[in-house]
Tab-separated table of C-alpha atoms and ligand atoms in Angstrom:
chain	number	residue	atom	x	y	z
A	48	MET	CA	-41.094	-29.403	-22.667
A	49	LYS	CA	-43.283	-26.323	-22.843
A	50	PHE	CA	-42.090	-22.945	-24.113
A	51	CYS	CA	-43.699	-19.543	-23.596
A	52	VAL	CA	-42.764	-16.858	-26.144
A	53	PHE	CA	-43.570	-13.536	-24.480
A	54	THR	CA	-43.565	-10.496	-26.771
A	55	LEU	CA	-43.190	-6.803	-26.020
A	56	GLY	CA	-43.351	-3.948	-28.514
A	57	CYS	CA	-44.292	-3.593	-32.158
A	58	LYS	CA	-45.916	-5.688	-34.885
A	59	VAL	CA	-42.473	-6.706	-36.214
A	60	ASN	CA	-41.601	-8.209	-32.820
A	61	ARG	CA	-45.013	-9.919	-32.812
A	62	TYR	CA	-44.342	-11.374	-36.262
A	63	GLU	CA	-40.876	-12.614	-35.265
A	64	SER	CA	-42.328	-14.257	-32.163
A	65	ASP	CA	-44.955	-15.979	-34.334
A	66	VAL	CA	-42.135	-17.335	-36.517
A	67	MET	CA	-40.419	-18.718	-33.407
A	68	ILE	CA	-43.702	-20.212	-32.155
A	69	GLU	CA	-44.230	-21.963	-35.500
A	70	LYS	CA	-40.661	-23.332	-35.483
A	71	LEU	CA	-40.973	-24.654	-31.909
A	72	SER	CA	-44.384	-26.233	-32.667
A	73	ARG	CA	-43.007	-27.943	-35.786
A	74	CYS	CA	-40.162	-29.291	-33.633
A	75	GLY	CA	-42.767	-30.888	-31.413
A	76	TYR	CA	-42.680	-28.513	-28.455
A	77	GLU	CA	-45.777	-27.300	-26.641
A	78	VAL	CA	-45.809	-23.504	-27.062
A	79	THR	CA	-47.881	-20.634	-25.720
A	80	ASP	CA	-47.738	-16.881	-26.203
A	81	SER	CA	-49.764	-16.200	-23.070
A	82	LEU	CA	-48.207	-15.531	-19.697
A	83	GLU	CA	-48.691	-18.901	-17.954
A	84	TYR	CA	-46.696	-21.859	-16.567
A	85	ALA	CA	-43.892	-23.062	-18.864
A	86	ASP	CA	-40.533	-24.842	-18.577
A	87	ALA	CA	-38.745	-22.121	-20.537
A	88	TYR	CA	-39.512	-18.511	-21.423
A	89	ILE	CA	-38.315	-16.603	-24.467
A	90	ILE	CA	-38.764	-12.866	-23.867
A	91	ASN	CA	-38.765	-10.870	-27.117
A	92	THR	CA	-37.960	-7.409	-25.790
A	93	CYS	CA	-38.594	-3.787	-26.867
A	94	SER	CA	-36.438	-0.700	-26.410
A	95	VAL	CA	-38.321	2.111	-28.178
A	96	THR	CA	-38.340	4.101	-24.892
A	97	ALA	CA	-36.623	3.846	-21.494
A	98	GLU	CA	-40.021	2.721	-20.184
A	99	ALA	CA	-40.039	-0.167	-22.695
A	100	ASP	CA	-36.598	-1.194	-21.460
A	101	LYS	CA	-37.889	-1.187	-17.888
A	102	LYS	CA	-40.871	-3.367	-18.857
A	103	SER	CA	-38.492	-5.749	-20.642
A	104	ARG	CA	-36.385	-6.113	-17.482
A	105	GLN	CA	-39.499	-6.540	-15.347
A	106	ALA	CA	-40.756	-9.272	-17.695
A	107	VAL	CA	-38.124	-11.643	-16.241
A	108	ALA	CA	-39.639	-11.425	-12.760
A	109	ARG	CA	-43.144	-11.666	-14.242
A	110	VAL	CA	-42.479	-14.956	-16.034
A	111	LEU	CA	-40.599	-16.481	-13.095
A	112	LYS	CA	-43.705	-15.963	-10.943
A	113	PHE	CA	-45.259	-18.818	-12.961
A	114	ASN	CA	-42.225	-21.124	-12.620
A	115	PRO	CA	-39.227	-20.046	-10.500
A	116	GLU	CA	-37.196	-22.963	-11.917
A	117	ALA	CA	-37.715	-22.027	-15.564
A	118	ARG	CA	-34.961	-21.156	-18.025
A	119	VAL	CA	-35.162	-17.631	-19.421
A	120	TYR	CA	-33.944	-16.544	-22.849
A	121	ILE	CA	-33.734	-12.842	-23.682
A	122	MET	CA	-33.678	-11.407	-27.197
A	123	GLY	CA	-34.775	-8.330	-29.144
A	124	CYS	CA	-34.202	-4.579	-29.036
A	125	SER	CA	-33.671	-4.120	-25.291
A	126	SER	CA	-30.835	-6.661	-25.077
A	127	GLN	CA	-29.428	-5.286	-28.342
A	128	TYR	CA	-29.436	-1.838	-26.697
A	129	ASP	CA	-27.740	-3.021	-23.513
A	130	PHE	CA	-27.450	-6.744	-22.756
A	131	MET	CA	-25.799	-6.022	-19.403
A	132	GLN	CA	-29.127	-4.793	-18.001
A	133	PHE	CA	-30.200	-8.467	-17.958
A	134	ALA	CA	-26.902	-9.783	-16.583
A	135	ASP	CA	-27.974	-9.809	-12.914
A	136	LYS	CA	-31.393	-11.307	-13.599
A	137	PRO	CA	-32.074	-14.851	-12.308
A	138	ASN	CA	-32.275	-17.958	-14.514
A	139	ILE	CA	-30.927	-16.255	-17.640
A	140	SER	CA	-29.679	-18.999	-19.980
A	141	LEU	CA	-28.986	-16.915	-23.068
A	142	ILE	CA	-29.039	-13.259	-24.127
A	143	SER	CA	-29.082	-12.356	-27.804
A	144	GLY	CA	-30.168	-9.316	-29.821
A	145	THR	CA	-32.388	-8.386	-32.768
A	146	ALA	CA	-30.709	-10.542	-35.419
A	147	SER	CA	-31.255	-14.224	-36.214
A	148	LYS	CA	-33.938	-14.787	-33.561
A	149	ALA	CA	-35.305	-18.005	-35.070
A	150	ALA	CA	-31.756	-19.259	-35.694
A	151	MET	CA	-31.046	-18.626	-32.000
A	152	LEU	CA	-33.778	-21.193	-31.281
A	153	ASP	CA	-31.447	-23.945	-32.518
A	154	ASN	CA	-29.111	-23.095	-29.638
A	155	ILE	CA	-32.034	-22.895	-27.234
A	156	MET	CA	-33.580	-26.205	-28.346
A	157	SER	CA	-30.202	-27.960	-28.106
A	158	GLY	CA	-29.724	-26.446	-24.626
A	159	ILE	CA	-26.506	-24.705	-25.656
A	160	SER	CA	-25.674	-21.938	-23.206
A	161	PRO	CA	-22.549	-19.816	-23.759
A	162	LEU	CA	-19.990	-20.276	-20.960
A	163	ASN	CA	-19.201	-16.596	-20.758
A	164	PHE	CA	-20.959	-14.380	-18.171
A	165	PRO	CA	-23.473	-13.091	-18.842
A	166	PRO	CA	-24.362	-15.901	-21.292
A	167	CYS	CA	-24.431	-13.615	-24.304
A	168	LEU	CA	-24.520	-14.427	-28.023
A	169	MET	CA	-24.861	-11.201	-30.008
A	170	VAL	CA	-25.067	-11.794	-33.768
A	171	PRO	CA	-23.892	-8.873	-35.967
A	172	LEU	CA	-26.760	-6.952	-37.585
A	173	PRO	CA	-27.223	-8.394	-41.089
A	174	ASP	CA	-26.870	-6.437	-44.341
A	175	ILE	CA	-29.521	-8.418	-46.163
A	176	TYR	CA	-33.015	-9.459	-45.133
A	177	GLU	CA	-33.075	-12.589	-42.949
A	178	GLN	CA	-35.775	-14.999	-44.104
A	179	GLU	CA	-36.287	-16.902	-40.857
A	180	GLY	CA	-39.408	-18.961	-41.519
A	181	ILE	CA	-43.165	-18.513	-41.534
A	182	PRO	CA	-45.343	-17.337	-38.658
A	183	HIS	CA	-47.713	-19.494	-36.689
A	184	PRO	CA	-51.272	-18.903	-37.985
A	185	SER	CA	-52.508	-15.719	-36.336
A	186	LYS	CA	-55.576	-15.685	-34.109
A	187	SER	CA	-56.887	-12.600	-35.937
A	188	ARG	CA	-55.477	-10.525	-38.807
A	189	GLY	CA	-52.300	-11.873	-40.340
A	190	LEU	CA	-49.043	-9.933	-40.016
A	191	LEU	CA	-46.718	-10.018	-43.019
A	192	LYS	CA	-43.194	-8.689	-42.423
A	193	VAL	CA	-41.669	-7.297	-45.635
A	194	GLN	CA	-38.778	-5.160	-44.398
A	195	ASP	CA	-36.408	-4.645	-41.457
A	196	GLY	CA	-34.118	-1.854	-40.220
A	197	CYS	CA	-34.143	1.871	-40.972
A	198	ASN	CA	-31.759	4.422	-42.502
A	199	ASN	CA	-33.660	7.551	-41.439
A	200	PHE	CA	-32.077	8.304	-38.048
A	201	CYS	CA	-34.825	10.578	-36.757
A	202	SER	CA	-33.051	12.420	-33.962
A	203	TYR	CA	-35.314	11.032	-31.164
A	204	CYS	CA	-35.261	7.394	-32.322
A	205	ILE	CA	-33.003	4.573	-31.170
A	206	ILE	CA	-34.344	1.952	-33.604
A	207	PRO	CA	-31.824	2.348	-36.462
A	208	TYR	CA	-29.028	1.625	-33.943
A	209	LEU	CA	-30.775	-1.583	-32.801
A	210	ARG	CA	-32.265	-2.942	-36.019
A	211	GLY	CA	-29.549	-1.866	-38.485
A	212	ARG	CA	-29.766	-0.751	-42.106
A	213	SER	CA	-33.015	-1.005	-44.075
A	214	ARG	CA	-33.288	-4.349	-45.865
A	215	SER	CA	-36.139	-5.677	-47.968
A	216	ARG	CA	-37.550	-9.161	-48.359
A	217	SER	CA	-37.859	-10.633	-51.852
A	218	LEU	CA	-41.195	-10.185	-53.591
A	219	LYS	CA	-41.293	-13.929	-54.301
A	220	SER	CA	-41.151	-14.950	-50.630
A	221	ILE	CA	-43.650	-12.228	-49.640
A	222	ILE	CA	-46.209	-13.472	-52.193
A	223	GLU	CA	-45.680	-17.112	-51.185
A	224	GLU	CA	-46.341	-16.289	-47.549
A	225	ALA	CA	-49.325	-14.071	-48.360
A	226	TRP	CA	-50.969	-17.033	-50.161
A	227	LEU	CA	-50.255	-19.214	-47.135
A	228	GLN	CA	-51.808	-16.676	-44.758
A	229	SER	CA	-54.846	-16.268	-47.040
A	230	ARG	CA	-55.848	-19.791	-45.974
A	231	TYR	CA	-56.584	-18.677	-42.423
A	232	THR	CA	-57.365	-14.948	-42.470
A	233	ASP	CA	-59.326	-12.438	-44.546
A	234	GLU	CA	-56.927	-9.587	-43.817
A	235	ILE	CA	-53.147	-9.205	-43.860
A	236	VAL	CA	-51.290	-6.255	-42.283
A	237	ILE	CA	-48.077	-5.376	-44.122
A	238	THR	CA	-45.452	-4.593	-41.496
A	239	GLY	CA	-41.809	-3.635	-41.150
A	240	ILE	CA	-39.604	-1.222	-39.222
A	241	ASN	CA	-39.894	1.348	-42.032
A	242	ILE	CA	-42.003	-0.166	-44.817
A	243	SER	CA	-41.821	3.096	-46.780
A	244	ALA	CA	-38.204	2.154	-47.531
A	245	TYR	CA	-39.325	-1.162	-49.012
A	246	GLY	CA	-37.436	-2.185	-52.145
A	247	LYS	CA	-34.791	0.577	-52.202
A	248	ASP	CA	-32.028	-1.974	-51.539
A	249	ILE	CA	-33.302	-4.578	-54.012
A	250	GLY	CA	-34.321	-2.433	-56.989
A	251	SER	CA	-38.023	-2.468	-56.173
A	252	ASP	CA	-40.528	-0.242	-54.373
A	253	LEU	CA	-43.822	-0.228	-52.470
A	254	THR	CA	-45.933	0.219	-55.627
A	255	GLU	CA	-44.437	-2.932	-57.156
A	256	LEU	CA	-45.148	-4.773	-53.901
A	257	VAL	CA	-48.774	-3.599	-53.948
A	258	LYS	CA	-49.247	-4.775	-57.547
A	259	ALA	CA	-47.593	-8.134	-56.820
A	260	LEU	CA	-49.946	-8.712	-53.851
A	261	SER	CA	-53.031	-8.012	-55.987
A	262	VAL	CA	-53.289	-11.725	-56.882
A	263	VAL	CA	-53.731	-12.791	-53.243
A	264	PRO	CA	-57.484	-12.847	-52.438
A	265	VAL	CA	-57.385	-11.124	-49.043
A	266	ARG	CA	-57.737	-7.540	-47.864
A	267	LYS	CA	-54.321	-5.887	-47.380
A	268	ARG	CA	-53.583	-3.106	-44.934
A	269	PHE	CA	-50.386	-1.097	-44.510
A	270	GLY	CA	-48.810	-0.470	-41.106
A	271	SER	CA	-47.169	2.962	-40.581
A	272	LEU	CA	-46.138	4.902	-43.678
A	273	GLU	CA	-43.920	7.941	-44.191
A	274	CYS	CA	-45.558	10.785	-46.165
A	275	GLY	CA	-42.671	10.834	-48.655
A	276	VAL	CA	-43.791	7.512	-50.159
A	277	ILE	CA	-47.316	8.753	-50.991
A	278	ASN	CA	-47.710	9.409	-54.744
A	279	ASP	CA	-50.201	8.908	-57.592
A	280	GLY	CA	-48.653	5.589	-58.630
A	281	LEU	CA	-48.919	4.031	-55.163
A	282	LEU	CA	-52.432	5.333	-54.475
A	283	SER	CA	-53.913	4.181	-57.759
A	284	ALA	CA	-52.255	0.767	-57.372
A	285	MET	CA	-53.687	0.456	-53.852
A	286	GLY	CA	-57.149	1.246	-55.215
A	287	ASP	CA	-56.869	-1.464	-57.883
A	288	CYS	CA	-55.210	-4.143	-55.723
A	289	GLY	CA	-57.454	-4.628	-52.688
A	290	PHE	CA	-55.636	-2.414	-50.221
A	291	CYS	CA	-57.467	-0.758	-47.362
A	292	ASP	CA	-58.133	3.000	-47.543
A	293	HIS	CA	-56.401	3.446	-44.168
A	294	PHE	CA	-53.198	5.455	-43.948
A	295	HIS	CA	-51.258	5.627	-40.686
A	296	LEU	CA	-49.089	8.554	-41.747
A	297	SER	CA	-46.605	9.548	-39.028
A	298	LEU	CA	-46.499	13.354	-38.670
A	299	GLN	CA	-44.545	13.526	-35.378
A	300	SER	CA	-44.774	17.352	-35.320
A	301	GLY	CA	-46.785	19.963	-37.206
A	302	SER	CA	-44.091	22.619	-36.771
A	303	ASP	CA	-41.488	22.946	-39.550
A	304	SER	CA	-38.654	23.947	-37.231
A	305	VAL	CA	-39.366	21.030	-34.899
A	306	LEU	CA	-39.541	18.629	-37.885
A	307	LYS	CA	-36.099	19.913	-38.892
A	308	ALA	CA	-34.728	19.303	-35.374
A	309	MET	CA	-36.252	15.803	-35.491
A	310	ASN	CA	-34.378	15.152	-38.764
A	311	ARG	CA	-37.699	14.395	-40.483
A	312	HIS	CA	-37.348	15.002	-44.220
A	313	TYR	CA	-40.534	16.980	-44.962
A	314	ASP	CA	-42.388	20.090	-43.792
A	315	SER	CA	-46.020	20.581	-42.769
A	316	ALA	CA	-47.079	21.891	-46.214
A	317	PHE	CA	-45.650	18.806	-47.935
A	318	TYR	CA	-47.370	16.543	-45.397
A	319	LEU	CA	-50.759	18.240	-45.856
A	320	GLU	CA	-50.383	18.000	-49.644
A	321	LYS	CA	-49.996	14.230	-49.277
A	322	VAL	CA	-53.062	14.075	-47.039
A	323	GLU	CA	-55.087	15.888	-49.714
A	324	LEU	CA	-53.696	13.576	-52.428
A	325	ILE	CA	-54.871	10.566	-50.405
A	326	ARG	CA	-58.360	12.112	-50.115
A	327	LYS	CA	-58.415	12.665	-53.884
A	328	TYR	CA	-58.056	8.903	-54.444
A	329	PHE	CA	-59.881	7.753	-51.261
A	330	PRO	CA	-62.455	10.404	-50.195
A	331	ASN	CA	-63.502	8.294	-47.199
A	332	ALA	CA	-60.012	7.270	-46.122
A	333	GLY	CA	-59.116	6.789	-42.489
A	334	ILE	CA	-55.990	8.895	-41.909
A	335	THR	CA	-54.361	8.349	-38.538
A	336	THR	CA	-51.012	9.515	-37.192
A	337	ASP	CA	-48.318	9.620	-34.500
A	338	ILE	CA	-47.308	12.894	-32.823
A	339	ILE	CA	-44.551	13.576	-30.304
A	340	CYS	CA	-45.156	16.579	-28.015
A	341	GLY	CA	-42.604	18.554	-26.012
A	342	PHE	CA	-39.631	17.805	-28.273
A	343	PRO	CA	-36.436	19.634	-27.171
A	344	GLY	CA	-36.544	23.280	-28.268
A	345	GLU	CA	-40.296	23.216	-29.069
A	346	THR	CA	-41.686	26.677	-28.200
A	347	GLU	CA	-45.304	27.638	-27.459
A	348	GLU	CA	-45.384	29.087	-30.962
A	349	ASN	CA	-44.161	25.770	-32.445
A	350	HIS	CA	-46.817	23.970	-30.436
A	351	ALA	CA	-49.479	26.305	-31.846
A	352	GLU	CA	-48.192	25.548	-35.372
A	353	SER	CA	-48.498	21.832	-34.588
A	354	MET	CA	-52.082	22.302	-33.379
A	355	GLN	CA	-52.898	24.157	-36.604
A	356	THR	CA	-51.445	21.396	-38.806
A	357	VAL	CA	-53.468	18.788	-36.865
A	358	ARG	CA	-56.664	20.802	-37.380
A	359	ARG	CA	-55.978	21.093	-41.121
A	360	ALA	CA	-55.200	17.381	-41.525
A	361	ARG	CA	-58.542	16.323	-39.981
A	362	PHE	CA	-57.203	13.009	-38.677
A	363	SER	CA	-59.607	10.119	-37.976
A	364	GLY	CA	-57.477	9.048	-35.021
A	365	GLY	CA	-53.927	8.905	-33.750
A	366	HIS	CA	-51.373	8.278	-31.030
A	367	VAL	CA	-49.963	11.193	-29.075
A	368	PHE	CA	-46.674	10.707	-27.223
A	369	VAL	CA	-45.036	12.841	-24.565
A	370	TYR	CA	-41.423	13.237	-25.691
A	371	SER	CA	-39.075	11.131	-23.543
A	372	GLU	CA	-35.294	11.237	-23.834
A	373	ARG	CA	-33.666	8.105	-25.233
A	374	GLU	CA	-30.022	7.908	-24.273
A	375	GLY	CA	-27.933	7.281	-27.358
A	376	THR	CA	-30.030	9.543	-29.617
A	377	PRO	CA	-29.012	13.058	-30.739
A	378	ALA	CA	-32.211	14.569	-29.250
A	379	ALA	CA	-31.302	13.304	-25.763
A	380	LYS	CA	-28.273	15.625	-25.839
A	381	MET	CA	-30.433	18.686	-26.604
A	382	PRO	CA	-31.750	21.006	-23.820
A	383	GLN	CA	-34.991	19.390	-22.623
A	384	GLU	CA	-38.441	20.941	-22.112
A	385	PRO	CA	-39.956	20.679	-18.603
A	386	LYS	CA	-42.034	17.478	-18.255
A	387	GLU	CA	-45.213	19.297	-17.216
A	388	ILE	CA	-45.078	21.401	-20.409
A	389	ARG	CA	-44.598	18.277	-22.527
A	390	SER	CA	-47.637	16.638	-20.879
A	391	ARG	CA	-49.823	19.714	-21.149
A	392	ARG	CA	-49.074	20.041	-24.873
A	393	ALA	CA	-49.732	16.319	-25.424
A	394	ALA	CA	-53.107	16.627	-23.693
A	395	GLN	CA	-54.072	19.536	-25.986
A	396	ILE	CA	-53.076	17.665	-29.164
A	397	ALA	CA	-54.835	14.499	-27.933
A	398	GLU	CA	-58.036	16.508	-27.409
A	399	LEU	CA	-57.822	17.808	-30.980
A	400	ILE	CA	-57.239	14.323	-32.363
A	401	LYS	CA	-60.193	12.985	-30.323
A	402	ALA	CA	-62.451	15.709	-31.732
A	403	GLY	CA	-61.390	14.776	-35.262
A	404	GLU	CA	-62.018	11.094	-34.546
A	405	THR	CA	-65.522	11.804	-33.211
A	406	GLU	CA	-66.327	13.943	-36.248
A	407	PHE	CA	-65.096	11.184	-38.605
A	408	LEU	CA	-67.034	8.410	-36.822
A	409	THR	CA	-70.225	10.474	-36.652
A	410	ALA	CA	-70.036	11.147	-40.403
A	411	GLN	CA	-70.004	7.369	-41.047
A	412	ARG	CA	-73.399	6.726	-39.434
A	413	GLY	CA	-75.798	4.878	-41.753
A	414	LYS	CA	-73.060	3.781	-44.182
A	415	THR	CA	-72.494	0.072	-44.876
A	416	TYR	CA	-68.983	-1.388	-44.681
A	417	ARG	CA	-67.369	-4.796	-45.124
A	418	VAL	CA	-65.916	-5.749	-41.730
A	419	TYR	CA	-63.564	-8.652	-40.963
A	420	LEU	CA	-64.662	-9.862	-37.504
A	421	GLU	CA	-61.344	-10.693	-35.877
A	422	GLU	CA	-62.087	-11.376	-32.213
A	423	GLU	CA	-64.517	-11.274	-29.363
A	424	GLU	CA	-64.543	-8.549	-26.679
A	425	ASP	CA	-67.006	-8.451	-23.739
A	426	GLY	CA	-69.596	-10.439	-25.690
A	427	TRP	CA	-69.200	-8.313	-28.826
A	428	SER	CA	-67.735	-9.480	-32.121
A	429	VAL	CA	-65.082	-6.903	-32.989
A	430	GLY	CA	-63.419	-5.988	-36.258
A	431	HIS	CA	-62.359	-3.096	-38.458
A	432	THR	CA	-63.661	-1.472	-41.617
A	433	SER	CA	-61.228	-0.869	-44.489
A	434	ASN	CA	-60.794	2.757	-43.326
A	435	TYR	CA	-59.961	1.503	-39.830
A	436	ILE	CA	-63.154	2.124	-37.881
A	437	LYS	CA	-63.338	-0.229	-34.914
A	438	VAL	CA	-66.694	-1.984	-35.038
A	439	TYR	CA	-68.652	-3.703	-32.266
A	440	THR	CA	-71.507	-5.982	-33.362
A	441	ARG	CA	-73.743	-8.755	-32.047
A	442	CYS	CA	-73.398	-10.454	-35.421
A	443	ASN	CA	-71.948	-13.879	-34.600
A	444	SER	CA	-69.588	-14.506	-37.555
A	445	LEU	CA	-66.123	-14.510	-36.069
A	446	LYS	CA	-63.265	-14.943	-38.568
A	447	LYS	CA	-65.610	-13.943	-41.386
A	448	SER	CA	-66.102	-10.758	-43.403
A	449	VAL	CA	-69.638	-9.347	-43.257
A	450	ASN	CA	-71.470	-6.227	-44.479
A	451	LEU	CA	-72.581	-4.090	-41.540
A	452	LYS	CA	-74.390	-0.751	-41.212
A	453	ILE	CA	-72.637	1.826	-39.009
A	454	GLY	CA	-74.594	2.992	-35.978
A	455	GLU	CA	-73.852	5.024	-32.868
A	456	LEU	CA	-70.462	5.773	-31.311
A	457	TYR	CA	-69.321	3.144	-28.821
A	458	LYS	CA	-66.084	2.946	-26.857
A	459	GLU	CA	-63.258	3.923	-29.277
A	460	GLY	CA	-65.368	2.908	-32.273
A	461	VAL	CA	-68.972	2.355	-33.276
A	462	LYS	CA	-71.735	-0.217	-32.970
A	463	ALA	CA	-72.800	-1.799	-36.264
A	464	TYR	CA	-75.762	-3.854	-37.407
A	465	GLU	CA	-76.566	-6.465	-40.099
B	532	LIG	S1	-38.449	6.281	-39.560
B	532	LIG	FE1	-37.592	7.437	-37.851
B	532	LIG	S2	-39.000	6.933	-36.166
B	532	LIG	FE2	-39.300	5.354	-37.703
B	532	LIG	S3	-37.907	3.665	-37.127
B	532	LIG	FE3	-36.848	5.012	-38.607
B	532	LIG	S4	-35.666	6.424	-37.352
B	532	LIG	FE4	-37.250	5.507	-36.041
């Protein structure tokens, strides 16, 4: 029997799918994570926006195009948000949520299908971290999940309602898995729903995690961080312990009154202080961000404040999102800004971010960096520097780390030479 595990959404979902793929392979099943013919499909869904929900629903039809007779299993954030939206879909054998995904495989492998309609098995969100197994070796950089859930309740975000309270994985199991992954990759990306909350529930913290990972001989990179976790202790530990000088520091808005309405626990001055602290320890750091534009109540003045904060931060890249209501969040109940205003503001911020990115990449020309060549793209070997510059090279050393000299701008990165 052949399974296809189809993943939507974030790195945590990707990691959890890799754990399921490893479990199925060890149980002797043929497994793929590409959209192709299979006897059964596990769709690991996403619900970060209404659009993500829609794509999760549409994924059922997409997989059945390959095999109309296949069994379909739904899990993840979208079914946790509203399992009924999958009830009328064809061939659904089981619907579960965000918890105990790998454990749900036992039901799937034994062909157990709940008799109720729709065939739903929602496991309560756990209070402690679920250690569900190890991921299938990644094709490129390794993902290492260290935390789940979130207690922040940013007013636009549905995730805390779907993933539950923040819960941290034990240092011991993180280190064991990092050693395992170091056998097949030169770089590990530390991921979680809110990794900045790591350790708070188990008497540890991110700095202790960084120090513990120093023994594992691979490059380590953090996923998204909250500015509140940035301090001298963490930054100096990162410098000593083989962590990348790349900080994806979510700003979300550069206006203090909008940050307040978003229930984000910092202001623009605090954020910029942290950016400067990072540059004190890592002068060449790549600092990228996420920004939401057109948040309810955001005025033209607030937007101008946001633009100013972006200019002062001098980001090396970032994602800009047009605010979209998410039913079930406090922000969705607030008076909304017209869509065309949201899009116009997002375009202006995106232009600023692009200018900062170009300036950062241009300043790197002639410098030599160690690059882990992860994959191939249109005949190029592609990888990233420690400060997250995307590099295209003709150097033919896939899955290896090489020293390359930065050249001209190319696509969303640069060309580089031996
Ligand atoms: S920190 Fe905020 S945006 Fe991130 S998952 Fe938690 S609630 Fe959502």
